[in-house]
Amino acid sequence: NAGVTQTPKFQVLKTGQSMTLQCAQDMNHEYMSWYRQDPGMGLRLIHYSVGAGITDQGEVPNGYNVSRSTTEDFPLRLLSAAPSQTSVYFCASRIEGASLAEAFFGQGTRLTVV
Amino acid sequence: EDKVVQSPLSLVVHEGDTVTLNCSYEVTNFRSLLWYKQEKKAPTFLFMLTSSGIEKKSGRLSSILDKKELSSILNITATQTGDSAIYLCAVGSNYKLTFGKGTLLTVNP
């Protein structure tokens, strides 16, 4: 009963390094999304996907890339990390058509860029 | 651009008090409003309100959607220290969930 699984849980990067945050879900949800959470800012949408092969930008997409080659996986890539990307990142999934369903969240990745 | 505003941003109460948290929204193509509770880690789902279900209740928590005023309230009665958390409001429109900044609730013994 895994739900949404994010890895890693913690990561420290140096400015300019690249990395990929992994997100996988086993609920066959079509809709997946990435949020970042900063103190006092709620959850801000980075990118989302409504199905395999389809992605779109959210509110704060700059500095991040995504792809969706399978229904299960939705990785988030930082090509050149910056201190402004220090944050807690959450991946979420919902069923298709999905404004009428709750989102299930992964446990988060705490990223620090130094 | 979709917008969700929560108030107050923080609130400190004593155990046993009743609290009301507010959420207002401006979105295109409103489909649903959701409340989440966030303690140390990921948000956990509380309620979803839609045009066909504008009031929900679970134990000491209840929520109402006012579609005319484009707002919702979350009530917590007889608060306990375990209710201390960030409460997040989110609005579903098209394929997106837009979150407010949250209300940090602290319940003191």
Coordinates of C-alpha atoms in Angstrom, one line a residue:
Chain A
N1 CA 0.0 0.0 0.0
A2 CA 2.7 2.5 -1.0
G3 CA 0.7 5.4 -2.4
V4 CA 3.0 8.2 -3.5
T5 CA 6.7 7.6 -2.9
Q6 CA 9.3 10.4 -3.1
T7 CA 13.1 10.0 -3.0
P8 CA 15.3 11.2 -1.6
K9 CA 13.9 12.5 1.7
F10 CA 16.8 14.9 2.2
Q11 CA 19.4 16.3 -0.2
V12 CA 22.1 19.0 0.0
L13 CA 23.4 20.4 -3.3
K14 CA 26.0 22.8 -4.2
T15 CA 25.1 25.8 -6.4
G16 CA 25.2 24.7 -10.1
Q17 CA 24.8 21.0 -9.5
S18 CA 22.0 19.1 -11.1
M19 CA 19.8 16.4 -9.6
T20 CA 16.5 14.6 -10.1
L21 CA 13.8 14.3 -7.5
Q22 CA 11.9 11.0 -8.0
C23 CA 8.2 10.5 -7.6
A24 CA 6.3 7.3 -8.1
Q25 CA 2.7 6.3 -7.5
D26 CA 1.0 2.9 -7.6
M27 CA -2.6 4.0 -7.7
N28 CA -2.9 4.4 -11.5
H29 CA -3.6 8.1 -11.1
E30 CA -3.5 10.1 -14.3
Y31 CA -2.8 13.4 -12.7
M32 CA 0.5 14.1 -11.0
S33 CA 2.0 17.4 -9.8
W34 CA 5.0 18.9 -8.1
Y35 CA 4.8 21.6 -5.4
R36 CA 7.3 23.5 -3.4
Q37 CA 6.6 24.7 0.1
D38 CA 8.5 27.6 1.6
P39 CA 7.8 29.1 5.1
G40 CA 4.6 31.2 5.1
M41 CA 4.0 30.5 1.3
G42 CA 1.7 27.5 1.3
L43 CA 2.2 25.1 -1.6
R44 CA 3.1 26.5 -5.0
L45 CA 2.6 24.5 -8.1
I46 CA 5.8 23.9 -10.2
H47 CA 4.7 21.5 -13.0
Y48 CA 1.9 19.1 -13.5
S49 CA 0.9 16.3 -15.8
V50 CA -2.6 15.0 -16.8
G51 CA -1.2 11.8 -18.2
A52 CA 1.8 10.1 -19.8
G53 CA 3.4 12.3 -22.3
I54 CA 1.6 15.4 -21.2
T55 CA 3.1 18.1 -18.9
D56 CA 2.4 21.7 -18.3
Q57 CA 3.8 24.6 -16.2
G58 CA 2.4 25.7 -12.9
E59 CA 2.9 28.9 -11.0
V60 CA 6.7 28.7 -10.4
P61 CA 8.2 26.5 -13.2
N62 CA 11.5 28.4 -13.8
G63 CA 14.6 26.3 -13.1
Y64 CA 12.7 23.0 -13.2
N65 CA 12.0 20.4 -15.9
V66 CA 9.7 17.4 -15.9
S67 CA 8.8 14.5 -18.1
R68 CA 6.1 11.8 -17.9
S69 CA 7.0 8.7 -19.8
T70 CA 4.9 6.4 -17.7
T71 CA 1.7 6.8 -15.6
E72 CA 3.6 5.8 -12.5
D73 CA 6.6 8.1 -12.5
F74 CA 7.0 11.9 -12.6
P75 CA 10.5 13.0 -11.9
L76 CA 11.5 16.7 -11.3
R77 CA 14.8 17.8 -12.6
L78 CA 16.9 20.7 -11.4
L79 CA 19.5 21.4 -14.1
S80 CA 21.6 24.0 -12.3
A81 CA 20.6 24.3 -8.6
A82 CA 20.4 27.8 -7.1
P83 CA 20.0 28.8 -3.4
S84 CA 16.5 30.1 -4.2
Q85 CA 15.5 26.5 -4.8
T86 CA 16.1 25.6 -1.2
S87 CA 12.7 24.3 -0.2
V88 CA 10.5 21.3 0.7
Y89 CA 9.2 19.6 -2.4
F90 CA 6.0 17.6 -2.5
C91 CA 4.8 15.3 -5.3
A92 CA 1.0 14.6 -5.5
S93 CA -1.3 12.5 -7.5
R94 CA -5.0 12.4 -8.2
I95 CA -7.4 10.4 -10.4
E96 CA -8.1 11.7 -13.9
G97 CA -10.5 14.5 -14.4
A98 CA -9.5 15.3 -11.1
S99 CA -10.7 18.6 -9.8
L100 CA -13.3 16.5 -7.9
A101 CA -10.9 14.4 -6.0
E102 CA -8.4 14.9 -3.3
A103 CA -4.7 14.8 -4.0
F104 CA -2.5 12.2 -2.3
F105 CA 0.9 13.5 -1.3
G106 CA 4.3 12.0 -1.0
Q107 CA 6.3 12.5 2.3
G108 CA 8.3 15.3 0.8
T109 CA 12.0 16.0 -0.1
R110 CA 13.8 18.6 1.9
L111 CA 16.4 20.2 -0.5
T112 CA 19.1 22.6 0.6
V113 CA 21.3 24.4 -2.0
V114 CA 24.4 25.9 -0.6
Chain B
E1 CA -4.5 33.8 -12.4
D2 CA -6.2 31.7 -9.7
K3 CA -6.0 33.0 -6.2
V4 CA -6.7 31.5 -2.8
V5 CA -6.5 33.6 0.4
Q6 CA -6.6 32.2 3.9
S7 CA -7.1 34.1 7.1
P8 CA -5.8 34.4 9.7
L9 CA -2.3 33.4 8.8
S10 CA -1.7 32.3 12.4
L11 CA -3.8 31.8 15.5
V12 CA -3.1 30.8 19.1
V13 CA -5.9 29.4 21.3
H14 CA -6.3 27.4 24.5
E15 CA -7.6 23.9 24.6
G16 CA -11.4 23.8 24.5
D17 CA -11.7 26.9 22.4
T18 CA -13.6 26.9 19.1
V19 CA -11.8 28.3 16.1
T20 CA -13.0 29.4 12.6
L21 CA -10.5 29.4 9.7
N22 CA -11.4 31.3 6.5
C23 CA -10.6 30.7 2.9
S24 CA -11.7 32.9 0.0
Y25 CA -10.9 32.3 -3.7
E26 CA -10.9 33.7 -7.2
V27 CA -10.6 31.0 -9.8
T28 CA -11.8 30.3 -13.3
N29 CA -14.0 27.2 -13.7
F30 CA -14.3 26.3 -10.0
R31 CA -14.8 22.6 -9.4
S32 CA -14.0 21.9 -5.7
L33 CA -12.6 23.3 -2.5
L34 CA -10.4 21.1 -0.3
W35 CA -9.1 21.4 3.3
Y36 CA -5.9 19.8 4.4
K37 CA -4.1 19.4 7.7
Q38 CA -0.3 19.5 7.7
E39 CA 1.7 18.6 10.8
K40 CA 5.3 17.8 10.4
K41 CA 5.2 16.2 6.9
A42 CA 2.8 15.8 4.0
P43 CA -0.6 17.4 4.0
T44 CA -3.4 15.0 4.9
F45 CA -6.9 15.4 3.4
L46 CA -9.8 16.6 5.6
F47 CA -12.7 17.6 3.4
M48 CA -13.8 18.3 -0.1
L49 CA -16.7 20.6 -0.9
T50 CA -18.3 21.0 -4.3
S51 CA -21.5 22.5 -5.7
S52 CA -23.3 19.3 -4.8
G53 CA -21.9 19.0 -1.3
I54 CA -21.5 22.3 0.4
E55 CA -21.3 21.2 4.0
K56 CA -19.1 18.4 5.6
K57 CA -18.6 17.3 9.2
S58 CA -16.3 14.9 10.8
G59 CA -16.2 14.8 14.6
R60 CA -15.2 18.2 15.9
L61 CA -14.3 19.5 12.5
S62 CA -16.9 20.9 10.0
S63 CA -16.7 23.0 6.9
I64 CA -19.1 25.0 4.8
L65 CA -18.8 26.3 1.2
D66 CA -20.4 29.6 0.3
K67 CA -20.4 29.7 -3.5
K68 CA -22.1 33.1 -3.6
E69 CA -19.4 34.6 -1.5
L70 CA -16.6 32.5 -3.0
S71 CA -15.4 31.4 0.4
S72 CA -15.3 28.6 2.9
I73 CA -14.9 28.2 6.6
L74 CA -13.4 25.4 8.6
N75 CA -14.6 25.1 12.2
I76 CA -12.9 23.2 15.0
T77 CA -14.8 22.9 18.2
A78 CA -13.3 21.9 21.6
T79 CA -9.8 22.2 20.3
Q80 CA -7.1 19.9 21.5
T81 CA -3.3 20.2 21.4
G82 CA -3.3 17.6 18.7
D83 CA -5.1 20.0 16.5
S84 CA -2.0 22.2 16.3
A85 CA -1.0 22.2 12.6
I86 CA -1.0 24.2 9.5
Y87 CA -4.5 24.1 7.8
L88 CA -4.3 24.5 4.0
C89 CA -7.2 25.4 1.7
A90 CA -7.0 24.5 -1.9
V91 CA -9.3 25.1 -4.8
G92 CA -9.6 22.7 -7.8
S93 CA -10.2 24.3 -11.2
N94 CA -9.6 22.6 -14.5
Y95 CA -6.7 20.3 -13.7
K96 CA -5.0 22.4 -11.1
L97 CA -5.2 22.6 -7.3
T98 CA -4.3 26.1 -6.1
F99 CA -3.3 26.4 -2.4
G100 CA -3.6 29.3 0.0
K101 CA -0.7 30.1 2.3
G102 CA -2.2 28.3 5.2
T103 CA -3.3 29.1 8.7
L104 CA -0.9 28.1 11.5
L105 CA -3.0 27.0 14.4
T106 CA -1.4 26.6 17.8
V107 CA -3.5 25.1 20.6
N108 CA -2.0 25.6 24.1
P109 CA -2.9 23.3 27.0

